[in-house]
Coordinates of C-alpha atoms and ligand atoms in Angstrom, one line a residue:
M1 CA 11.2 56.6 -7.8
L2 CA 12.3 54.5 -4.6
R3 CA 8.3 54.1 -4.2
L4 CA 8.0 52.7 -7.9
Q5 CA 11.4 50.5 -7.4
S6 CA 9.8 48.6 -4.4
M7 CA 6.3 48.5 -6.2
V8 CA 8.3 46.6 -9.3
I9 CA 10.3 44.2 -6.7
S10 CA 7.3 43.4 -4.8
S11 CA 5.2 42.8 -7.8
C12 CA 8.3 40.4 -9.4
L13 CA 8.0 38.8 -5.6
L14 CA 4.4 38.5 -5.9
L15 CA 4.7 37.0 -9.5
A16 CA 7.7 34.5 -8.3
V17 CA 5.5 33.3 -5.2
T18 CA 2.5 33.2 -7.4
A19 CA 4.8 31.3 -9.9
K20 CA 6.0 28.8 -7.5
K21 CA 2.5 28.7 -5.7
L22 CA 0.8 27.5 -9.3
Q23 CA 3.7 24.9 -9.6
A24 CA 3.5 23.8 -6.4
Q25 CA -0.3 23.4 -6.7
R26 CA 0.1 20.9 -9.7
L27 CA 1.9 18.3 -7.3
I28 CA 1.0 15.4 -5.2
P29 CA 2.6 14.8 -3.3
Q30 CA 3.9 18.3 -2.3
P31 CA 7.5 18.2 -2.7
T32 CA 10.2 19.4 -0.2
Q33 CA 11.0 22.6 -1.8
V34 CA 9.9 24.1 -5.0
T35 CA 11.4 27.1 -6.5
A36 CA 9.9 28.8 -9.8
T37 CA 12.4 30.3 -12.1
T38 CA 12.0 32.0 -15.4
G39 CA 11.5 30.9 -18.8
V40 CA 9.4 27.9 -20.3
F41 CA 10.7 25.0 -21.4
K42 CA 8.4 24.1 -24.6
L43 CA 8.0 20.3 -25.5
S44 CA 7.9 19.0 -28.9
G45 CA 8.2 15.6 -31.1
A46 CA 12.1 16.4 -30.9
T47 CA 12.5 16.9 -27.2
A48 CA 15.0 14.1 -26.7
I49 CA 15.1 11.9 -23.8
I50 CA 18.6 11.3 -22.4
G51 CA 18.6 8.3 -20.4
G52 CA 22.0 7.3 -19.5
R53 CA 22.1 4.8 -16.8
S54 CA 18.4 5.0 -16.4
A55 CA 17.4 2.9 -19.2
G56 CA 14.3 1.5 -18.0
E57 CA 13.3 4.6 -16.5
A58 CA 13.7 6.3 -19.9
K59 CA 11.4 3.8 -21.7
Y60 CA 8.9 4.7 -18.8
L61 CA 8.9 8.0 -19.4
Q62 CA 8.8 7.6 -23.1
E63 CA 5.9 5.5 -23.1
A64 CA 3.7 7.9 -20.6
F65 CA 4.4 10.6 -22.8
D66 CA 3.0 9.1 -25.7
D67 CA 0.4 7.6 -23.8
R68 CA -0.3 11.1 -22.0
I69 CA 0.0 13.8 -24.3
H70 CA 0.8 11.5 -27.7
L71 CA 4.7 12.9 -28.0
K72 CA 6.9 9.9 -29.2
L73 CA 10.1 11.4 -27.6
P74 CA 13.1 9.7 -29.4
L75 CA 15.7 8.0 -26.7
Q76 CA 19.3 9.8 -27.5
P77 CA 22.8 9.5 -26.0
S78 CA 22.8 13.6 -25.7
A79 CA 21.7 17.0 -26.8
Q80 CA 22.5 20.6 -26.1
S81 CA 19.3 21.6 -26.2
N82 CA 15.3 20.3 -25.9
F83 CA 16.4 17.6 -23.9
I84 CA 15.0 15.8 -20.7
R85 CA 18.1 14.4 -19.4
L86 CA 18.1 11.4 -16.4
T87 CA 21.1 11.7 -14.2
L88 CA 22.5 9.3 -11.5
N89 CA 24.6 10.7 -9.0
E90 CA 25.5 8.7 -5.8
K91 CA 27.3 11.4 -3.8
L92 CA 24.0 13.2 -3.5
D93 CA 23.0 10.6 -1.2
S94 CA 23.0 12.6 2.4
L95 CA 20.8 15.2 0.4
L96 CA 18.2 12.8 -1.5
G97 CA 18.5 9.5 0.2
K98 CA 17.5 6.6 -1.8
E99 CA 14.3 7.8 -3.1
G100 CA 14.5 11.9 -3.4
Y101 CA 15.4 13.6 -6.7
Q102 CA 16.0 17.1 -7.8
L103 CA 14.4 18.6 -10.7
K104 CA 15.4 21.4 -12.8
V105 CA 13.6 23.0 -15.7
T106 CA 15.0 25.7 -18.0
P107 CA 13.9 27.1 -21.5
A108 CA 16.8 24.3 -22.5
G109 CA 15.5 21.4 -20.8
A110 CA 14.6 19.3 -18.0
T111 CA 16.9 17.8 -16.0
I112 CA 16.5 14.9 -13.3
T113 CA 19.2 13.9 -10.9
A114 CA 18.9 11.3 -8.0
T115 CA 21.3 8.9 -6.4
T116 CA 18.9 5.9 -7.5
N117 CA 16.4 4.9 -10.5
A118 CA 13.6 5.1 -7.7
G119 CA 14.5 8.7 -7.3
I120 CA 14.7 9.1 -11.3
F121 CA 11.3 7.6 -11.3
Y122 CA 10.0 9.9 -8.8
G123 CA 11.3 13.1 -10.6
I124 CA 9.8 11.8 -13.8
Q125 CA 6.5 11.7 -12.0
S126 CA 6.6 15.5 -10.7
L127 CA 7.7 16.4 -14.2
Q128 CA 4.8 14.7 -15.7
Q129 CA 2.4 16.6 -13.3
L130 CA 4.1 19.9 -14.3
I131 CA 3.1 19.9 -17.9
A132 CA 0.8 22.2 -18.9
Y133 CA -1.0 23.1 -22.0
K134 CA -1.7 26.6 -24.1
D135 CA -2.2 27.5 -27.4
G136 CA -1.2 24.1 -29.3
N137 CA 2.0 23.5 -27.0
Y138 CA 2.5 21.4 -24.2
F139 CA 5.1 23.2 -21.9
I140 CA 6.7 23.4 -18.4
S141 CA 7.4 26.4 -16.6
G142 CA 11.1 27.1 -15.2
V143 CA 11.4 25.5 -11.7
E144 CA 13.6 24.1 -9.5
I145 CA 12.5 21.3 -6.9
Q146 CA 14.5 19.2 -4.1
D147 CA 12.4 16.3 -2.9
K148 CA 12.3 13.0 -0.9
P149 CA 9.8 11.1 1.0
R150 CA 9.6 11.8 4.7
F151 CA 8.5 7.9 5.1
G152 CA 10.0 5.0 3.3
W153 CA 6.9 2.8 3.8
R154 CA 3.9 4.2 1.6
A155 CA 1.4 1.6 0.9
F156 CA -1.6 0.7 -0.5
M157 CA -3.6 -2.8 0.4
L158 CA -5.9 -4.4 -1.8
D159 CA -7.9 -7.1 0.0
E160 CA -9.0 -9.6 -2.8
G161 CA -9.8 -12.6 -0.5
R162 CA -13.5 -11.2 -0.3
H163 CA -13.8 -10.0 -4.1
F164 CA -11.3 -11.0 -6.6
K165 CA -10.7 -8.3 -9.3
G166 CA -8.3 -9.5 -11.5
A167 CA -4.6 -8.6 -13.1
A168 CA -5.9 -5.7 -15.0
A169 CA -7.5 -3.8 -12.0
V170 CA -4.3 -4.1 -9.9
K171 CA -2.0 -3.1 -12.8
K172 CA -4.1 0.1 -13.3
L173 CA -3.9 0.6 -9.1
L174 CA -0.1 -0.1 -9.4
E175 CA 0.2 2.8 -12.1
E176 CA -1.8 5.4 -10.2
M177 CA 0.3 4.4 -7.0
A178 CA 3.6 5.2 -8.8
A179 CA 2.1 8.5 -10.1
L180 CA 1.7 9.2 -6.5
K181 CA 5.0 8.0 -5.4
M182 CA 4.0 5.3 -3.3
N183 CA 6.3 2.4 -3.0
T184 CA 4.7 -0.7 -1.2
F185 CA 1.7 -2.5 -2.7
H186 CA 0.3 -4.9 0.2
W187 CA -1.7 -7.6 -1.6
H188 CA -4.2 -9.3 0.9
L189 CA -4.5 -12.6 -1.0
T190 CA -6.3 -15.0 1.4
D191 CA -9.3 -14.7 3.7
D192 CA -12.0 -16.8 4.9
Q193 CA -14.2 -15.8 1.8
G194 CA -11.5 -16.9 -0.8
W195 CA -7.9 -18.1 -1.5
R196 CA -6.3 -15.9 -4.5
I197 CA -3.0 -17.5 -5.2
E198 CA -1.9 -20.7 -6.9
I199 CA 0.1 -23.1 -4.3
K200 CA 1.3 -25.8 -6.7
K201 CA 1.8 -28.3 -3.7
Y202 CA -1.7 -27.8 -2.6
P203 CA -4.3 -27.2 -5.6
L204 CA -7.3 -27.2 -3.9
L205 CA -6.7 -24.0 -2.1
T206 CA -7.4 -22.3 -5.2
K207 CA -10.0 -25.1 -6.8
V208 CA -12.0 -25.4 -3.5
G209 CA -10.8 -22.4 -1.7
G210 CA -11.1 -19.9 -4.5
H211 CA -14.7 -20.5 -4.9
R212 CA -18.0 -19.5 -3.2
D213 CA -21.5 -20.2 -4.0
S214 CA -23.1 -16.8 -2.9
T215 CA -21.8 -13.5 -1.1
Q216 CA -23.6 -11.4 1.6
T217 CA -24.7 -8.2 -0.2
G218 CA -25.4 -4.8 1.9
S219 CA -23.9 -4.6 4.9
W220 CA -22.7 -6.6 8.0
N221 CA -26.0 -7.2 9.3
S222 CA -27.2 -8.1 5.9
T223 CA -29.5 -11.5 5.4
V224 CA -29.6 -11.1 1.9
Y225 CA -27.3 -13.1 -0.5
D226 CA -26.6 -12.6 -4.1
G227 CA -26.9 -16.6 -5.2
K228 CA -24.0 -16.2 -7.5
P229 CA -21.1 -17.9 -7.4
H230 CA -17.6 -15.8 -7.1
D231 CA -14.3 -17.2 -8.6
G232 CA -10.9 -16.0 -9.0
F233 CA -7.4 -16.6 -8.4
Y234 CA -4.1 -15.8 -9.7
T235 CA -1.9 -18.5 -11.3
Q236 CA 1.9 -18.1 -10.3
E237 CA 2.5 -16.8 -13.9
Q238 CA 0.3 -14.1 -13.3
I239 CA 1.8 -13.1 -10.1
R240 CA 5.2 -13.1 -11.7
D241 CA 4.1 -10.7 -14.2
I242 CA 2.5 -8.2 -11.8
I243 CA 5.6 -8.4 -9.7
A244 CA 7.7 -7.3 -12.6
Y245 CA 4.9 -4.3 -13.6
A246 CA 5.4 -3.1 -10.0
A247 CA 9.0 -3.5 -10.0
A248 CA 9.4 -1.4 -13.1
R249 CA 7.5 1.4 -11.2
H250 CA 9.5 0.9 -7.9
I251 CA 6.6 -0.9 -5.9
T252 CA 7.6 -3.6 -3.7
I253 CA 4.5 -6.1 -3.7
I254 CA 4.2 -7.7 -0.1
P255 CA 2.3 -10.7 -0.4
E256 CA 0.1 -11.4 2.8
I257 CA -1.2 -15.0 3.8
E258 CA -3.8 -14.7 6.6
M259 CA -2.6 -16.9 9.8
P260 CA -3.9 -18.4 11.9
G261 CA -7.1 -16.8 11.5
H262 CA -9.4 -15.5 8.7
S263 CA -8.4 -19.2 7.0
A264 CA -11.7 -20.4 6.4
A265 CA -11.2 -20.8 2.8
A266 CA -7.9 -23.1 3.1
I267 CA -9.9 -25.1 5.8
A268 CA -12.6 -25.7 3.2
A269 CA -10.0 -26.8 0.6
Y270 CA -8.1 -29.2 3.6
P271 CA -10.3 -29.6 6.6
W272 CA -7.4 -31.2 8.4
L273 CA -6.2 -27.8 8.8
G274 CA -8.8 -26.9 11.5
T275 CA -9.1 -28.4 14.7
K276 CA -12.6 -30.1 13.9
H277 CA -11.8 -32.0 10.3
T278 CA -15.3 -31.6 9.3
P279 CA -15.8 -30.4 5.9
I280 CA -17.3 -26.8 5.9
K281 CA -18.0 -24.8 2.7
V282 CA -16.0 -21.1 1.9
P283 CA -18.4 -18.8 3.5
G284 CA -19.8 -16.1 1.8
K285 CA -21.3 -14.3 5.0
F286 CA -18.6 -11.7 6.2
G287 CA -17.4 -10.7 9.6
V288 CA -15.3 -12.7 11.8
H289 CA -17.0 -15.8 12.8
Y290 CA -14.9 -18.6 11.3
D291 CA -12.8 -21.6 11.7
V292 CA -8.9 -21.2 12.4
Y293 CA -6.0 -23.3 12.1
N294 CA -4.8 -26.0 14.3
V295 CA -1.6 -24.2 14.9
T296 CA -0.6 -27.5 17.5
D297 CA -0.8 -29.9 14.4
P298 CA 2.7 -30.4 12.8
K299 CA 1.1 -31.4 10.0
V300 CA -0.4 -27.6 9.6
I301 CA 2.8 -26.2 10.3
T302 CA 4.4 -27.9 7.6
F303 CA 1.3 -26.9 5.1
L304 CA 2.0 -23.1 6.3
H305 CA 6.0 -23.6 5.8
D306 CA 5.3 -25.1 2.4
V307 CA 3.0 -22.3 1.4
L308 CA 5.4 -19.6 2.4
D309 CA 8.3 -21.6 0.5
E310 CA 6.2 -21.1 -2.6
V311 CA 5.4 -17.6 -1.6
M312 CA 9.1 -16.9 -0.9
Q313 CA 10.1 -18.3 -4.3
L314 CA 7.7 -15.8 -6.2
F315 CA 7.9 -12.7 -4.1
P316 CA 11.5 -10.9 -3.7
S317 CA 10.3 -8.8 -1.1
K318 CA 12.3 -8.5 2.0
V319 CA 8.9 -8.4 4.2
I320 CA 6.2 -11.2 4.1
H321 CA 2.6 -10.0 5.9
I322 CA 1.0 -13.3 7.9
G323 CA -2.1 -11.2 9.1
G324 CA -2.7 -12.6 12.8
D325 CA -5.7 -10.3 13.3
E326 CA -9.1 -11.1 14.6
V327 CA -8.4 -14.8 15.7
K328 CA -11.4 -16.0 17.7
Y329 CA -10.1 -18.3 20.0
D330 CA -13.3 -20.5 20.6
Q331 CA -12.0 -23.5 18.6
W332 CA -8.8 -23.4 20.4
K333 CA -10.6 -23.7 23.6
A334 CA -12.9 -26.5 22.9
D335 CA -9.9 -29.0 21.4
A336 CA -8.5 -31.0 24.0
G337 CA -5.3 -31.5 21.9
V338 CA -5.0 -27.6 21.8
Q339 CA -5.2 -27.6 25.4
A340 CA -3.0 -30.3 26.1
Y341 CA -0.3 -28.7 23.6
M342 CA -0.5 -25.5 25.6
K343 CA -0.2 -27.0 29.1
E344 CA 3.1 -28.8 27.6
H345 CA 4.2 -25.6 26.4
Q346 CA 3.1 -23.5 29.3
L347 CA 1.4 -21.3 27.5
A348 CA -1.3 -19.5 29.4
S349 CA -4.0 -18.1 27.3
P350 CA -4.8 -18.8 23.3
A351 CA -3.2 -15.2 22.9
D352 CA -0.1 -17.0 24.4
L353 CA -0.5 -19.8 21.6
Q354 CA -0.9 -17.5 18.6
I355 CA 2.2 -15.7 19.8
Y356 CA 4.2 -18.9 20.3
F357 CA 2.9 -19.9 16.6
T358 CA 3.5 -16.5 15.4
N359 CA 7.1 -16.9 16.3
N360 CA 7.5 -19.9 14.8
I361 CA 6.7 -18.8 11.4
S362 CA 9.0 -15.4 12.2
T363 CA 11.8 -17.9 12.8
Y364 CA 11.2 -19.7 9.5
L365 CA 10.8 -16.9 7.5
A366 CA 14.4 -15.4 9.1
G367 CA 15.8 -18.5 8.1
K368 CA 15.3 -17.8 4.4
Q369 CA 16.4 -13.8 5.1
R370 CA 12.7 -12.8 4.9
R371 CA 11.2 -10.5 7.9
M372 CA 7.4 -11.1 9.0
M373 CA 4.9 -8.5 9.6
G374 CA 1.8 -8.8 11.3
W375 CA -1.4 -6.7 12.3
N376 CA -1.0 -5.7 15.7
E377 CA -2.8 -8.3 17.7
I378 CA 0.1 -10.4 17.5
M379 CA 1.6 -8.5 20.3
G380 CA -0.8 -10.1 22.7
A381 CA -3.5 -7.4 23.7
K382 CA -7.2 -7.9 23.9
L383 CA -8.3 -5.8 20.9
H384 CA -11.7 -7.5 20.4
E385 CA -15.0 -8.0 22.3
Y386 CA -15.4 -11.4 21.2
N387 CA -12.4 -12.3 23.0
D388 CA -12.5 -12.8 27.1
S389 CA -10.6 -10.5 29.0
K390 CA -8.3 -13.3 30.1
D391 CA -7.1 -13.9 26.2
I392 CA -4.0 -11.4 26.5
G393 CA -0.6 -12.8 25.5
T394 CA 2.5 -12.0 27.8
T395 CA 4.7 -14.5 25.5
K396 CA 7.5 -12.2 23.9
L397 CA 7.1 -11.4 20.2
A398 CA 9.9 -12.4 18.0
P399 CA 12.5 -9.5 17.4
G400 CA 12.7 -7.8 14.4
T401 CA 9.0 -8.0 13.6
I402 CA 7.1 -5.5 11.9
V403 CA 4.0 -4.5 13.7
H404 CA 1.3 -3.2 11.9
F405 CA -0.8 -1.2 13.9
W406 CA -4.7 -0.5 12.9
K407 CA -6.6 -0.7 16.2
G408 CA -6.3 0.3 19.7
E409 CA -4.7 3.5 21.4
L410 CA -1.3 5.2 21.3
N411 CA -0.5 2.9 24.3
L412 CA -0.1 -0.2 22.1
I413 CA 2.0 1.7 19.7
T414 CA 4.2 3.1 22.6
D415 CA 4.4 -0.4 23.8
A416 CA 5.5 -1.5 20.5
V417 CA 8.2 0.9 20.0
S418 CA 9.5 0.9 23.3
K419 CA 10.1 -2.9 22.7
G420 CA 12.1 -2.4 19.7
Y421 CA 9.7 -3.1 16.7
D422 CA 9.3 -1.2 13.9
V423 CA 5.7 0.1 13.4
V424 CA 3.4 0.6 10.3
N425 CA 1.0 2.8 11.0
S426 CA -2.4 2.1 9.6
Y427 CA -5.0 3.1 12.3
H428 CA -8.2 1.9 10.9
A429 CA -10.4 5.1 11.7
A430 CA -7.8 7.2 9.8
T431 CA -6.7 5.0 7.1
Y432 CA -9.4 2.5 6.2
L433 CA -10.8 3.0 2.5
D434 CA -13.5 0.6 2.9
Y435 CA -15.2 3.4 5.6
N436 CA -17.3 5.7 3.8
Y437 CA -16.7 9.2 3.1
E438 CA -18.9 10.3 5.6
E439 CA -16.6 8.5 8.1
I440 CA -13.3 9.2 6.3
S441 CA -13.5 12.5 4.9
L442 CA -11.0 13.8 1.9
E443 CA -9.9 15.9 4.4
K444 CA -9.7 13.6 7.3
A445 CA -7.7 11.4 5.1
Y446 CA -5.5 14.3 4.1
S447 CA -5.2 15.2 8.1
F448 CA -3.6 11.8 9.1
D449 CA 0.0 12.0 10.7
P450 CA 1.4 8.6 10.8
I451 CA 3.4 9.8 13.7
P452 CA 0.9 9.5 16.8
A453 CA 0.4 12.8 18.2
G454 CA 2.0 12.4 21.7
L455 CA 4.4 9.8 20.7
D456 CA 7.9 10.2 22.3
A457 CA 10.1 11.9 20.0
R458 CA 12.8 9.3 20.8
Y459 CA 10.7 6.4 18.8
H460 CA 9.6 8.6 15.8
S461 CA 12.2 6.8 13.6
K462 CA 10.7 3.5 14.7
I463 CA 7.7 4.2 12.7
L464 CA 8.5 3.2 9.4
G465 CA 5.3 5.0 7.6
T466 CA 1.8 4.3 6.5
G467 CA -0.8 2.4 4.6
C468 CA -4.2 2.8 3.4
Q469 CA -6.4 -0.2 3.2
M470 CA -9.0 -1.4 0.6
W471 CA -10.9 -4.0 2.4
G472 CA -12.9 -6.1 0.0
E473 CA -16.1 -7.0 1.7
W474 CA -18.4 -4.5 0.1
I475 CA -16.5 -3.6 -3.3
P476 CA -18.0 -6.4 -5.5
D477 CA -16.7 -4.8 -8.6
V478 CA -13.8 -2.3 -9.9
M479 CA -16.3 0.7 -10.0
S480 CA -17.4 0.5 -6.3
M481 CA -13.7 0.2 -5.4
E482 CA -12.4 3.4 -7.6
D483 CA -15.1 5.1 -5.5
K484 CA -13.6 4.4 -2.3
V485 CA -10.0 4.6 -3.3
Y486 CA -10.3 7.9 -5.3
P487 CA -9.2 10.5 -4.2
R488 CA -8.4 9.3 -0.8
L489 CA -5.4 7.6 -2.3
A490 CA -3.7 11.3 -3.3
A491 CA -4.1 12.2 0.1
Y492 CA -2.6 9.3 1.8
A493 CA 0.1 9.3 -0.6
E494 CA 0.9 13.0 0.8
D495 CA 0.5 11.8 4.3
G496 CA 3.5 9.4 3.6
W497 CA 5.4 11.4 1.6
T498 CA 5.4 15.1 2.5
L499 CA 6.4 17.1 5.7
P500 CA 3.8 18.2 7.8
A501 CA 4.7 22.0 7.5
N502 CA 4.5 21.6 3.5
K503 CA 1.1 20.1 3.9
N504 CA -2.1 22.5 3.0
F505 CA -5.1 21.1 2.2
K506 CA -6.2 24.0 -0.4
D507 CA -3.6 23.4 -2.1
F508 CA -3.9 19.7 -2.1
Q509 CA -7.5 20.4 -3.7
T510 CA -5.9 22.5 -6.5
A511 CA -3.3 20.0 -7.3
L512 CA -6.1 17.2 -7.4
Q513 CA -7.8 18.5 -10.5
V514 CA -4.5 17.7 -12.4
F515 CA -5.3 14.2 -11.3
Y516 CA -9.0 14.4 -11.9
A517 CA -7.9 15.0 -15.6
R518 CA -5.6 12.1 -15.1
W519 CA -8.2 9.8 -13.8
S520 CA -10.6 11.0 -16.4
N521 CA -8.5 10.1 -19.1
R522 CA -7.6 6.9 -17.7
S523 CA -11.2 5.6 -17.2
I524 CA -10.7 5.6 -13.7
Y525 CA -14.0 6.4 -11.5
Y526 CA -13.9 9.0 -8.7
H527 CA -15.8 9.7 -6.2
R528 CA -17.1 13.1 -6.4
Ligands
LIG601 C1 -8.2 -5.4 10.1 O1 -8.8 -4.8 10.0 N1 -8.8 -6.6 10.6 C2 -6.7 -5.9 10.1

């Protein structure tokens, strides 16, 4: 008897464990805590959405259900059963933070509780992933989830300087980011090969800088060009529309305006921005070998301030990304005026000049309550073989800057955090989506920890989170981009959200089946 009892108990336990596993295996990113409970909540056209103070999220949920499972759920002020209830409770802040949520599913209905509408929104995403289908019914098995993200910065970057994709492609990406609870869209809008954002004061930036005659194809050393013009830019009206679309999904858009390098398209539009003042064309060749801004010319600084003014008018984000990567210093070294300026300001190396300039921009942004972010070259270390060993900057970077780490070793991260800077970890060998699947497999992407091994624990809180970067050189169209982005985007989403102890690559792969179905339904191409 005792034996039978214990067998019953252990098989109940097994069922509970299995049920929990089944629930957990539908979710990306994996939540903090998933507990299977008894019973099943059957969804129907009569399931009421009780939005409470979360009207925008209730509407989003209504549209998502209509889109996904063709159920048009009514919005109602209350219901005794058959409901999806959204509840804000600010008192749960210490438990859930600003982005966490609780989700409780019983036969009577589903309740999502959070301290903010971002948390409600993420609860809605989990709820959607849990919907199963059997015998003509949509249902969700009983469950209690408690969840909050490990990091506050969970980013995806799209480079449209190299290849313009357009508003429809961007919105499609934003919707997938939202489903994966990513909250930061880093929009790389300017580069050597194209300027993609309308600036009203300088119309040639897009008229000239938004167009190139021909584009290198294949790979970095290729001498083959497609001979076809490539054009495209966003009007300010389109940008406002995309910002609103992102905001409805609790995604902040961080614009990146590259300076002082990666600026050939702007210099093609206005040659006086460079040191040489001679006309150049928007290049169709990729790699690092182009003109840079003359940052010693007050007219150039005014131009950059003007551009940033329009950018800040458009983007509500607190953080503005100014690039700062891969500056070749040859033109500054060759220019007598730049050399005289460096002497006058006691700047020992061109890297010091870059930091001096970057600090000027930082001060300008700080004066408008914005915070500067730049790739980790802005700290002054030599990262590239094309720079001289003497091209090291020792000038102090402005406090408050966010250092976007992509290249170098742990010592550079330690250097940044020990000097007080916050860091976003986008280490290239782990997070670059332009790398092929041989270089960064799904498993490698999944196993990335934004807190690098060996970083002193006292600095862990200085790592704000992580980004994955879709550089645009070799993705001329949306399908080639999607092949690189999916499914690795899901892995990076979990890297940013889930505690390492809760990560499990096998379960992740099982849960991906839910996303494969989702992506197929949404005509998104994913790498097989
Ligand atoms: C970079 O990959 N140039 C930041």
